[in-house]
Short mmCIF file of C-alpha atoms and ligand atoms in Angstrom, two decimals:
data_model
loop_
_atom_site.label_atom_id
_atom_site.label_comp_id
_atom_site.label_asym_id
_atom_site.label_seq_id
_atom_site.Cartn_x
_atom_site.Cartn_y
_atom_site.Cartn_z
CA UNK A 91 -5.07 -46.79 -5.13
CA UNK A 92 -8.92 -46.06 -4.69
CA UNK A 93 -8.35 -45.46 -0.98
CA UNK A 94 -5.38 -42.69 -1.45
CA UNK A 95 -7.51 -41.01 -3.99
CA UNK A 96 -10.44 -40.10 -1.46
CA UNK A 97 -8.13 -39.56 0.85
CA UNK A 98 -6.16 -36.99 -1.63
CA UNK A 99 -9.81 -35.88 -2.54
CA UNK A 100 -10.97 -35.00 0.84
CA UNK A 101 -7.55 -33.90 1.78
CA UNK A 102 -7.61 -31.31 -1.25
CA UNK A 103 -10.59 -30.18 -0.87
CA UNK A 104 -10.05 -29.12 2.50
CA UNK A 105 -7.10 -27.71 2.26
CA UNK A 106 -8.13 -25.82 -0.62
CA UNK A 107 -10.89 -24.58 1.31
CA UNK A 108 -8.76 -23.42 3.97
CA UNK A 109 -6.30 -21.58 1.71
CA UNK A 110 -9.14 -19.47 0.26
CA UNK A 111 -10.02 -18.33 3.78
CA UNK A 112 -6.72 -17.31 4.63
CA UNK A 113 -5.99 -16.23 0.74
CA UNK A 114 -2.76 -14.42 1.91
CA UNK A 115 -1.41 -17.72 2.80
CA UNK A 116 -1.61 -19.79 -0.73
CA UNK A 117 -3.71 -18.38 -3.47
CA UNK A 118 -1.80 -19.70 -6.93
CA UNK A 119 -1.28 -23.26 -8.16
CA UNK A 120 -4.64 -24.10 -6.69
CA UNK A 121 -6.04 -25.75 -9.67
CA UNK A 122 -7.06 -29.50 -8.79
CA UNK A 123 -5.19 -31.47 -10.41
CA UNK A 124 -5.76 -35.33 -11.09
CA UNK A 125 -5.11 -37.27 -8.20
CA UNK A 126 -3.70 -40.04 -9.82
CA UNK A 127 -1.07 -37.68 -11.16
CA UNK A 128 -0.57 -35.79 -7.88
CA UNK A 129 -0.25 -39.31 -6.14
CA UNK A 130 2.01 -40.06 -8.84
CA UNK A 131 4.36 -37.02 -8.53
CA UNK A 132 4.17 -36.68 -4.54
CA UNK A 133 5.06 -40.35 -3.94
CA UNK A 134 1.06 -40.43 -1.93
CA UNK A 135 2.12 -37.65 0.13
CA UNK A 136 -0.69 -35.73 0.54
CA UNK A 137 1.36 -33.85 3.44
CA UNK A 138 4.13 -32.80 0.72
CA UNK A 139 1.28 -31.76 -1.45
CA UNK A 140 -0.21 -29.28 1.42
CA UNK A 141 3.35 -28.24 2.13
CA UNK A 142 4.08 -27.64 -1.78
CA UNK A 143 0.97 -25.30 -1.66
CA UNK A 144 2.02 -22.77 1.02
CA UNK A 145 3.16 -19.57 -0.03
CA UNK A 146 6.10 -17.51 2.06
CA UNK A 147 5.40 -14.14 0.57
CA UNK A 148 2.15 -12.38 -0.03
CA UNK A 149 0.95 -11.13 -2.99
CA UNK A 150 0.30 -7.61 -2.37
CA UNK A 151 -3.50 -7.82 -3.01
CA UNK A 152 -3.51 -10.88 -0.83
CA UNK A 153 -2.73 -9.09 1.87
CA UNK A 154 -5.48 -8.29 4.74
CA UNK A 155 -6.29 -4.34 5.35
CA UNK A 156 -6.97 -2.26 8.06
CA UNK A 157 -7.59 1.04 6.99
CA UNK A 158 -9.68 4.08 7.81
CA UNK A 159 -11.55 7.39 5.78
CA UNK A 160 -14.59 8.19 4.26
CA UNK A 161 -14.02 8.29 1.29
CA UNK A 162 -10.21 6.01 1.80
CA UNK A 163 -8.06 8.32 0.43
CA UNK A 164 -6.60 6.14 -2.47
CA UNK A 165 -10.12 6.04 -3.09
CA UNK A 166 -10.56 9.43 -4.54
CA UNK A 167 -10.68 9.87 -8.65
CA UNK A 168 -6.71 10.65 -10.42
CA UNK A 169 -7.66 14.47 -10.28
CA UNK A 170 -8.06 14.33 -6.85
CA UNK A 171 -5.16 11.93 -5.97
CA UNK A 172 -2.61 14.58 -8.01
CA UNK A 173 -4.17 17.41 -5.64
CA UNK A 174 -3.93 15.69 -2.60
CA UNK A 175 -0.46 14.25 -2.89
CA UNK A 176 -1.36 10.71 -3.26
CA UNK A 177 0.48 10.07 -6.54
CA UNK A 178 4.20 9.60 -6.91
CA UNK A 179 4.34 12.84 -9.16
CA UNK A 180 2.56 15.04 -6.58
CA UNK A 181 3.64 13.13 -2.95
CA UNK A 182 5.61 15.60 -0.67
CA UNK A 183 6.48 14.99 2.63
CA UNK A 184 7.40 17.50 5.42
CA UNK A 185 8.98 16.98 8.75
CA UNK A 186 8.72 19.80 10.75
CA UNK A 187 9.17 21.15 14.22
CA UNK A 188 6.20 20.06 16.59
CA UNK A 189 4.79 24.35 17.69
CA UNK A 190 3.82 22.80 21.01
CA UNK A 191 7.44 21.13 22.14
CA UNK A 192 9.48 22.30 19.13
CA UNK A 193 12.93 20.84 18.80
CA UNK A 194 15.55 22.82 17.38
CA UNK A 195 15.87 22.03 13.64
CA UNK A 196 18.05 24.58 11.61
CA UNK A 197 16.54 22.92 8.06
CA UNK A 198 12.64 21.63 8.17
CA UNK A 199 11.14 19.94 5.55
CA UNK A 200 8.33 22.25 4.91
CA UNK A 201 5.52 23.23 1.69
CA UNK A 202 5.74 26.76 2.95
CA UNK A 203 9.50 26.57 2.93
CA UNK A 204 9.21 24.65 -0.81
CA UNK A 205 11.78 22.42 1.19
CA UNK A 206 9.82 19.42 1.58
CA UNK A 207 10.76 16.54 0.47
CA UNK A 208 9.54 15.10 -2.63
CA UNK A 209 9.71 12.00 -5.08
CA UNK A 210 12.82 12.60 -6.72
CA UNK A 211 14.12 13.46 -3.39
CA UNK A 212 12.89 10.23 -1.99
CA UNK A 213 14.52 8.34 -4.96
CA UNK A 214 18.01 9.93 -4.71
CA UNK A 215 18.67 9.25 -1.49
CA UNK A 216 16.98 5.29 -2.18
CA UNK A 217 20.00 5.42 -5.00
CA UNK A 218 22.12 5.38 -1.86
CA UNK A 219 20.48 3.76 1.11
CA UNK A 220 17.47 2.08 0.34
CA UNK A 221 17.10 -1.23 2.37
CA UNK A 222 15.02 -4.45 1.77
CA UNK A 223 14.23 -6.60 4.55
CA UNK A 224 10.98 -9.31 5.34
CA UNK A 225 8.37 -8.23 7.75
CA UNK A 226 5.21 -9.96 8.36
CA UNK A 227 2.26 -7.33 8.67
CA UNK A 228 0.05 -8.31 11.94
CA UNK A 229 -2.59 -5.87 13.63
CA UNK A 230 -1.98 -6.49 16.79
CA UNK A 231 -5.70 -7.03 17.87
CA UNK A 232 -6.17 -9.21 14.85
CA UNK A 233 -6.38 -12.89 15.12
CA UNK A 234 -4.04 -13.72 12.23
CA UNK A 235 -1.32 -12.10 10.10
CA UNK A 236 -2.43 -9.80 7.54
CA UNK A 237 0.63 -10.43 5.65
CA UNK A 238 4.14 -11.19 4.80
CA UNK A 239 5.84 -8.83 2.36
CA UNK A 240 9.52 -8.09 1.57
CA UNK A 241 9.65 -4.09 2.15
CA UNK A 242 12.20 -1.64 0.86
CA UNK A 243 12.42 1.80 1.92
CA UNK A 244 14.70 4.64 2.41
CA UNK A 245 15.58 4.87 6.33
CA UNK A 246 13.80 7.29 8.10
CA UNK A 247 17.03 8.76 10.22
CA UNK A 248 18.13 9.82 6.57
CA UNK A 249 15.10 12.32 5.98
CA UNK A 250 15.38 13.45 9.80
CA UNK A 251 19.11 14.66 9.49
CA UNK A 252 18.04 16.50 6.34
CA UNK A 253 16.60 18.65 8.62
CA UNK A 254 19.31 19.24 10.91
CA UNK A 255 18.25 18.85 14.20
CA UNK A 256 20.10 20.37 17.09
CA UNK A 257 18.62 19.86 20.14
CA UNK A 258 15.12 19.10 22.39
CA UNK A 259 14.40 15.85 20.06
CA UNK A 260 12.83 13.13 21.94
CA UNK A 261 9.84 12.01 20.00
CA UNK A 262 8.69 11.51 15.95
CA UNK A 263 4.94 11.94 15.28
CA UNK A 264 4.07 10.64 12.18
CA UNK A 265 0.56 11.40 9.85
CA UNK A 266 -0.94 9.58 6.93
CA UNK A 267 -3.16 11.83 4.97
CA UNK A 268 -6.78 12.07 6.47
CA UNK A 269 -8.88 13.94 3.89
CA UNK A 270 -8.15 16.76 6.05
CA UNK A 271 -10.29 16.00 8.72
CA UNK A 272 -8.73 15.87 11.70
CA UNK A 273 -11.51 13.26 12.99
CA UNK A 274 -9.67 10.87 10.56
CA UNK A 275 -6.29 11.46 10.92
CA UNK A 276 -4.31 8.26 11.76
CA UNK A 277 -0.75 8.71 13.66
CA UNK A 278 1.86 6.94 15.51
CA UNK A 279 5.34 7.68 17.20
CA UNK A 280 8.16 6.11 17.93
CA UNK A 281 11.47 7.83 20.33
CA UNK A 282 14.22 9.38 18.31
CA UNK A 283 16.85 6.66 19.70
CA UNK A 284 14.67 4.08 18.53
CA UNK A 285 14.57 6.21 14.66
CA UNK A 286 18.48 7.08 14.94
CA UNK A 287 20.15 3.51 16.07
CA UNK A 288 19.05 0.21 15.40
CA UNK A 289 18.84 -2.19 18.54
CA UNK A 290 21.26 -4.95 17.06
CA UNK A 291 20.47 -7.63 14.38
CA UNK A 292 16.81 -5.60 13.41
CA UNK A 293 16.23 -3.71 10.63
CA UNK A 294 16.41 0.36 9.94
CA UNK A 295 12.48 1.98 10.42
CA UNK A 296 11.73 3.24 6.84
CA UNK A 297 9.88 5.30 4.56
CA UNK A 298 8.55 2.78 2.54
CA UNK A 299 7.97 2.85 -0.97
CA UNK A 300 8.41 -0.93 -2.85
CA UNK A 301 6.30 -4.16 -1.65
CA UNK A 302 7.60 -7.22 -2.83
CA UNK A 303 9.47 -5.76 -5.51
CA UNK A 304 6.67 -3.20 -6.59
CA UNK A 305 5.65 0.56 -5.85
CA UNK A 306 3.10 0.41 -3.44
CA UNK A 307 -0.28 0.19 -4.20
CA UNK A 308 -2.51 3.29 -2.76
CA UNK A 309 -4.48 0.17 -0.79
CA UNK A 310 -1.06 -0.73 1.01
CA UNK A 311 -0.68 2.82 1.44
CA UNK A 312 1.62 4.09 -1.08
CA UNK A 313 2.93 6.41 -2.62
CA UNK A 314 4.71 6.11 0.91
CA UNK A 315 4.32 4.64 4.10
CA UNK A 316 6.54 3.86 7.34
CA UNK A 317 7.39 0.76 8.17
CA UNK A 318 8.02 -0.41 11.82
CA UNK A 319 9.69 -3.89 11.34
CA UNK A 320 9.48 -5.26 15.11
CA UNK A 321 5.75 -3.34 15.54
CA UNK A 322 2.61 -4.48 14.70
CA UNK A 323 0.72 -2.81 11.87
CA UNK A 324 -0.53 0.45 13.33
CA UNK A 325 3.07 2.07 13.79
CA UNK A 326 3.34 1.58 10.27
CA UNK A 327 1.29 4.55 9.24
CA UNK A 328 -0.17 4.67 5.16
CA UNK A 329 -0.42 7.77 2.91
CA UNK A 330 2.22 9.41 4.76
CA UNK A 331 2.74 12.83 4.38
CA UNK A 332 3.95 14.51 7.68
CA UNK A 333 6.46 14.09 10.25
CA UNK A 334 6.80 16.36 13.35
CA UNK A 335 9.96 16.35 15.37
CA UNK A 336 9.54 16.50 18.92
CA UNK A 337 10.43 17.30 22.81
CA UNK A 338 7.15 15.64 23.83
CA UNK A 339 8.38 12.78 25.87
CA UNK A 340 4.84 10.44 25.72
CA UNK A 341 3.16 8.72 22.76
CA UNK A 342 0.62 9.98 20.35
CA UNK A 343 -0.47 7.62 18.85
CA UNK A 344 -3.83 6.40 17.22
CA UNK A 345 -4.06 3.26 18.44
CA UNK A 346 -3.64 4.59 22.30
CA UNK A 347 -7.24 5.23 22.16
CA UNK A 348 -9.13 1.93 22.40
CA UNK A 349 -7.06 0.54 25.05
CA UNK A 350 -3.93 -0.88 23.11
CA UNK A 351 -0.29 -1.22 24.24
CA UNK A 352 1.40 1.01 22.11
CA UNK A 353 5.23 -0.32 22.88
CA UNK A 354 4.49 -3.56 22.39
CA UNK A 355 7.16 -5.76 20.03
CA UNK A 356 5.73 -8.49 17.37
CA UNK A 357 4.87 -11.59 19.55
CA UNK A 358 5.62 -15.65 18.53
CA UNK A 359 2.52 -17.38 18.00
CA UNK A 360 0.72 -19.80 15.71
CA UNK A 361 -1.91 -20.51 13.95
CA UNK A 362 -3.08 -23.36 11.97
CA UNK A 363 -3.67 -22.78 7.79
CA UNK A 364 -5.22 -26.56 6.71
CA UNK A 365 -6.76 -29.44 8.77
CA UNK A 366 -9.35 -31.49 8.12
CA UNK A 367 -12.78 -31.48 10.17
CA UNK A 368 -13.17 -35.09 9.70
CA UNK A 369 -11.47 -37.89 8.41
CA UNK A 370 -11.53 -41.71 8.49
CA UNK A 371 -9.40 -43.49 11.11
CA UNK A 372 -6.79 -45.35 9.95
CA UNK A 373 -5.50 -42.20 6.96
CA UNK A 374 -2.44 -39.96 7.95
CA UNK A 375 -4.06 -36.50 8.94
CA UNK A 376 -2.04 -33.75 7.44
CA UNK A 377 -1.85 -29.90 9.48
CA UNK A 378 -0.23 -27.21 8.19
CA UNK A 379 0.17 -23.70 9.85
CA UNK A 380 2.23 -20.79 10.24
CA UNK A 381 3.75 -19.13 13.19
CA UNK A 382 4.39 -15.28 13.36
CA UNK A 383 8.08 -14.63 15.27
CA UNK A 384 8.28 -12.22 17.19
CA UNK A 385 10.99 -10.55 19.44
CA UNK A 386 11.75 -13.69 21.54
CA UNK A 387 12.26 -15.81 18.18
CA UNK A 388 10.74 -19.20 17.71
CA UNK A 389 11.85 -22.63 18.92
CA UNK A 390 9.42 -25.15 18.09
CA UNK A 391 5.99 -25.06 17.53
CA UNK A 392 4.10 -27.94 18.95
CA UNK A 393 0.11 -29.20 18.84
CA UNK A 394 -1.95 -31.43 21.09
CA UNK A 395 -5.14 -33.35 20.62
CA UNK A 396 -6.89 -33.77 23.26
CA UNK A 397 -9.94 -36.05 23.12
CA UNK A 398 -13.51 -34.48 23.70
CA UNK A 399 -14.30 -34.55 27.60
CA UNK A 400 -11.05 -35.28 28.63
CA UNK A 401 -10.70 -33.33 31.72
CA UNK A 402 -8.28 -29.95 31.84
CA UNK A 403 -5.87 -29.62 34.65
CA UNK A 404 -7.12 -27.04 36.98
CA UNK A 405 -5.47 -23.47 37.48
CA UNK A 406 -3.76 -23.63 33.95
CA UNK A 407 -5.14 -20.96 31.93
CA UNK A 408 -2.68 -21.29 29.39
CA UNK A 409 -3.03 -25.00 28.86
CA UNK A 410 1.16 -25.80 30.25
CA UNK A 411 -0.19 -29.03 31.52
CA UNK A 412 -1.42 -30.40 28.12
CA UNK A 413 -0.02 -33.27 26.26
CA UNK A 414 2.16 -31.51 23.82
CA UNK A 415 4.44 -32.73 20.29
CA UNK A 416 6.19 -31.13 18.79
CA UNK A 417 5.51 -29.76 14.92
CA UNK A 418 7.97 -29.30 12.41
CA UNK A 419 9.26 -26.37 11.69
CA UNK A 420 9.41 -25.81 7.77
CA UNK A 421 12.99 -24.71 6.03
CA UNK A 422 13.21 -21.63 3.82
CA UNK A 423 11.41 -22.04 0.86
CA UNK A 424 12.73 -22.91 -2.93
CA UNK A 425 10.28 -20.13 -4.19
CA UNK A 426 9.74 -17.16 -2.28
CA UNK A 427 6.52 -16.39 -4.14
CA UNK A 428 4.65 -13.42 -3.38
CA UNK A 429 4.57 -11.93 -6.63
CA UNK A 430 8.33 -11.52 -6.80
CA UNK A 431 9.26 -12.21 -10.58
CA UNK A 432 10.33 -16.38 -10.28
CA UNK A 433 9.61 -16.26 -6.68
CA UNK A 434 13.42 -15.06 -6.25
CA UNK A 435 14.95 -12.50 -4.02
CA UNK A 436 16.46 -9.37 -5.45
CA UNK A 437 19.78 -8.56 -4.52
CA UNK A 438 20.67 -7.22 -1.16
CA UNK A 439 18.13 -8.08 0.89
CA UNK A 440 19.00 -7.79 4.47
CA UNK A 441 19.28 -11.10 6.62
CA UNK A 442 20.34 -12.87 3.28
CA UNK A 443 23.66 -13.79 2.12
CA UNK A 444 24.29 -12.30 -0.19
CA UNK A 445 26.26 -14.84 -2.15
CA UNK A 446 23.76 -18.00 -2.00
CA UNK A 447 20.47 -16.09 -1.57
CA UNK A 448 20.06 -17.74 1.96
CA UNK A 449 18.86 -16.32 4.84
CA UNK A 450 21.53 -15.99 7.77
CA UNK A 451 19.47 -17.30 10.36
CA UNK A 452 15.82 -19.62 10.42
CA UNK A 453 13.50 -18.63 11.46
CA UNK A 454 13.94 -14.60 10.87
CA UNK A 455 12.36 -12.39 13.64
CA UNK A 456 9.27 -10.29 12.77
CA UNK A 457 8.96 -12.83 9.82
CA UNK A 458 7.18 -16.02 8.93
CA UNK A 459 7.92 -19.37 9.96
CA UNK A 460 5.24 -22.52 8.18
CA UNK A 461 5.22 -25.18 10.16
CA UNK A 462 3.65 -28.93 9.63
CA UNK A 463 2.60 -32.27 10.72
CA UNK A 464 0.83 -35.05 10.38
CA UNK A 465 -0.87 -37.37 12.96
CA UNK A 466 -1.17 -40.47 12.75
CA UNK A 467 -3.19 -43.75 14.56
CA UNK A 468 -5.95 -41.36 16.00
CA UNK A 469 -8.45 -43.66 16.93
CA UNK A 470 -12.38 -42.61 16.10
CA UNK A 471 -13.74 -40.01 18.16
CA UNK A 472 -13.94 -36.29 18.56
CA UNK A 473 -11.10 -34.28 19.94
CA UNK A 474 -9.57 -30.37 20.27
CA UNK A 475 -6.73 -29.87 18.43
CA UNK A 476 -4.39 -26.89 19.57
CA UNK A 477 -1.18 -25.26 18.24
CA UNK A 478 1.82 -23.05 20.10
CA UNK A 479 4.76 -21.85 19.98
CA UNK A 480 7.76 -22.21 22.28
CA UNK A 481 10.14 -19.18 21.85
CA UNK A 482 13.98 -18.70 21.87
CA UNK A 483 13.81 -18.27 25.24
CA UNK A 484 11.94 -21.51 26.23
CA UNK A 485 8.84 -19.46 26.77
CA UNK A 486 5.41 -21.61 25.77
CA UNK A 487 2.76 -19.04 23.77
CA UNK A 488 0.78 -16.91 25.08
CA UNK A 489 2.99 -16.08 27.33
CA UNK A 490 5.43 -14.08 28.44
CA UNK A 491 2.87 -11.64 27.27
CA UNK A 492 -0.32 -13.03 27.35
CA UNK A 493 -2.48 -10.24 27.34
CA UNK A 494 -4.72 -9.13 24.16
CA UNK A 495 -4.05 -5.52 23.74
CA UNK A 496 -0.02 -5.93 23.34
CA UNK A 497 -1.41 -8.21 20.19
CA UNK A 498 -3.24 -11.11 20.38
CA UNK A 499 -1.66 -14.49 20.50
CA UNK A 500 -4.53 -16.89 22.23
CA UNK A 501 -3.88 -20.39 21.70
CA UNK A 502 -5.85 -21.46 18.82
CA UNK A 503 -8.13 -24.78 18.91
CA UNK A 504 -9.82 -26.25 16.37
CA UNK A 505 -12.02 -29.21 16.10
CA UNK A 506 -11.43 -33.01 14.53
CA UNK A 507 -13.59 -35.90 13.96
CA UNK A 508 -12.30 -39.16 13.45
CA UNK A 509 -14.75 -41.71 12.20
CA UNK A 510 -14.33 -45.59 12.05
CA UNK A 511 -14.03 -47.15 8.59
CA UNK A 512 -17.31 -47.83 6.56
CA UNK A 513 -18.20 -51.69 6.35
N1 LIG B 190 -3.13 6.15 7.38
C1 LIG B 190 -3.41 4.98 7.97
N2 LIG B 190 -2.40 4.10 8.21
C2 LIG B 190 -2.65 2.92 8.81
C3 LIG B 190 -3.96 2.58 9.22
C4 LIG B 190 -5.00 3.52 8.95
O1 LIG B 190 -6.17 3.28 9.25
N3 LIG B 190 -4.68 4.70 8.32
N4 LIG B 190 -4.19 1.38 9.87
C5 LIG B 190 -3.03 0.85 10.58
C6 LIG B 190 -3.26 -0.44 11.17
S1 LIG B 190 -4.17 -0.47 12.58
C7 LIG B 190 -2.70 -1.58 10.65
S2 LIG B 190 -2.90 -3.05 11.45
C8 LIG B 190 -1.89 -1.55 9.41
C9 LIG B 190 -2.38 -2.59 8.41
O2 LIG B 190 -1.62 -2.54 7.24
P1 LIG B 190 -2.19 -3.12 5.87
O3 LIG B 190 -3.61 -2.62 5.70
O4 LIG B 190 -1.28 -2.70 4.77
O5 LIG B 190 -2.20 -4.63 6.00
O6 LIG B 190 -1.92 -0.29 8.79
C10 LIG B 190 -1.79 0.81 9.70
N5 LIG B 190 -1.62 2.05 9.00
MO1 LIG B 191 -4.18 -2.54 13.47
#
């Protein structure tokens, strides 16, 4: 019994270490509790106990930001967030004709007009179309997911036809609100087709106002925001407040300054949330980690430890030649969590049945995946410990699209130390 309690010691305290770095991954039910009553209650599985502590949805707060403005515009004192449009009351959002490659729209969305869209506008036509569906939140030059959050929104091909377009449409250019300083503005686009039809089996883009069951925050960008499910984060622009319809055929986007691939989909990758630094030879090591799926889906996810010094095989970048095993992939979870009132679903949420509450297909694309392990027999020594993914399509992370600046998805590798057992 002494011996599982330091091990459930050491194993807690690292893992609880780990989940307050990465606090969007498992923030609640923290609270130590007595090992004897843990070992008790998890049979001595302190890999059920790591498992039991991971979290599918984030809690709004928890999620990770990337955000820009001096001051950031939810920021500013109520007054100033009624003025500016930044409250639910006083949000309006217009989608008008781009001057410089105008389309031809017979009814913009415009303040001058007093046609644009407002609130109550936004709300009626939820009444009748909103949407719910899971999308994990990555910036693409980010290391790690920022998030996972179950998103509902209006789509955004409802607002467009409002305006009745006619012809010479080819592009949307979308702004958040920028303190009206154009050196601040943040924007993205996307093609009309891709607005207009969803490729099949993904999700409807969206004007987004609900987060895991709540109005968004002004930190996650509400009142409203867009919300790109198969892009990373900065095609889903915050504070948004214009939309201009377009014959421009090329992107404007932001994030096309500073190098970045601005078509690129949500890649499968992981990354590890708990595992020890050191343990004892002899005592089951327990990993946990997530994996973020991307267009190609996810397969397995697999690690290898390789000891210190060991040599690489040469002319393998990307680590193929290594001595990978395979993971486990984790099922849905009992509790969605994430702030969501029980940790349970609301109705109509798409990819779910709608009957049982269970998802259609596992893992979900542009979603979460956890995934877990636990080695065993490592003899003393120090060794690298990696993670991947292999995707739907038999592809081994980080390729088929290796390259940082479509989003990052390195192989991650940590360290381990494995001591021999004290006299
Ligand atoms: N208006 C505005 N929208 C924005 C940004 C911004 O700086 N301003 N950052 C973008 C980027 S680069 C990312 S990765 C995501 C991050 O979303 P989050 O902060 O809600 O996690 O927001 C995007 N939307
Ligand atoms: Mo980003």
């Amino acid at each position: 019994m002494r011996d599982l309690d330091s091990l459930w010691a050491e194993h807690q305290s690292l893992t609880r270490r780990y989940l307050l770095q990465l606090g969007a991954w498992g923030a609640i039910g923290l609270a130590l509790r007595p090992a004897s009553a843990v070992l008790a209650a998890e049979a001595s599985d302190p890999l059920a106990e790591a498992v039991g502590k991971l979290e599918y949805f984030t809690r709004p707060e928890a999620f990770g930001t990337v955000e820009r403005g001096t001051p950031l515009p939810y920021s500013h004192p109520p007054e100033k967030l009624r003025e500016v449009g930044l409250t639910r009351e006083t949000w309006k959002l217009e989608v008008i004709a781009d001057p410089d490659a105008p389309p031809k729209l017979e009814s913009p969305l415009s303040k001058d007009l007093k046609t644009a869209l407002d609130w109550d506008g936004l709300m009626k036509l939820a009444e009748q179309h909103a949407v719910r569906f899971p999308k994990i939140m990555t910036c693409n030059n980010g290391g790690s997911p920022l998030g996972m959050g179950l998103w509902e929104g209006v789509p955004l091909r409802r607002v467009i036809w409002l305006t009745k377009p006619a012809s010479d449409l080819r592009r949307v250019f979308y702004y958040g609100y920028h303190n009206d300083d154009l050196k601040q503005r943040f924007q993205s686009s996307l093609p009309v087709g891709r607005v207009l039809e969803d490729p099949p089996g993904e999700h409807p883009v969206i004007l987004c106002y609900k987060l895991n069951g709540e109005f968004l925050s002004g930190k996650r960008g509400g009142p409203v925001r867009m919300v790109v499910p198969e892009a990373y984060g900065f095609k889903s622009v915050k504070w948004l407040q214009r939309i201009m319809l377009t014959n421009a055929p090329y992107a404007n986007d932001t994030y096309a300054n500073g190098n970045n691939d601005v078509d690129s989909w949500m890649k499968t990758f992981a990354r590890f949330i708990s595992h020890p630094e050191k343990v004892t030879a002899g005592q089951p090591i327990p990993i946990t980690g997530l994996a973020q799926v991307g267009i190609s889906g996810l397969k397995k996810v697999q690690y290898w430890l390789q000891a210190v010094g060991q040599p690489l095989a040469t002319d393998d970048p990307y680590f193929s030649q290594g001595a990978w095993k395979d993971a486990e992939i984790l099922a849905p979870p009992q509790t969605w969590a994430g702030g969501l009132p029980d940790g349970k679903l609301p109705q109509n949420v798409r990819g779910f049945d709608s009957a049982t509450g269970k998802p259609q297909a596992w893992p979900m694309r542009y979603a979460l995946a956890h995934w877990a392990t636990v080695l065993k027999d490592v003899a003393p020594g120090a060794y690298h410990l990696r993670c991947r993914t292999i995707d739907a399509n038999d592809v081994a992370q980080p390729l088929p699209r290796p390259f940082a600046k479509s989003g990052r998805n390195s192989i991650q590798q940590v360290d381990l130390v494995v001591t021999a057992p004290g006299p």
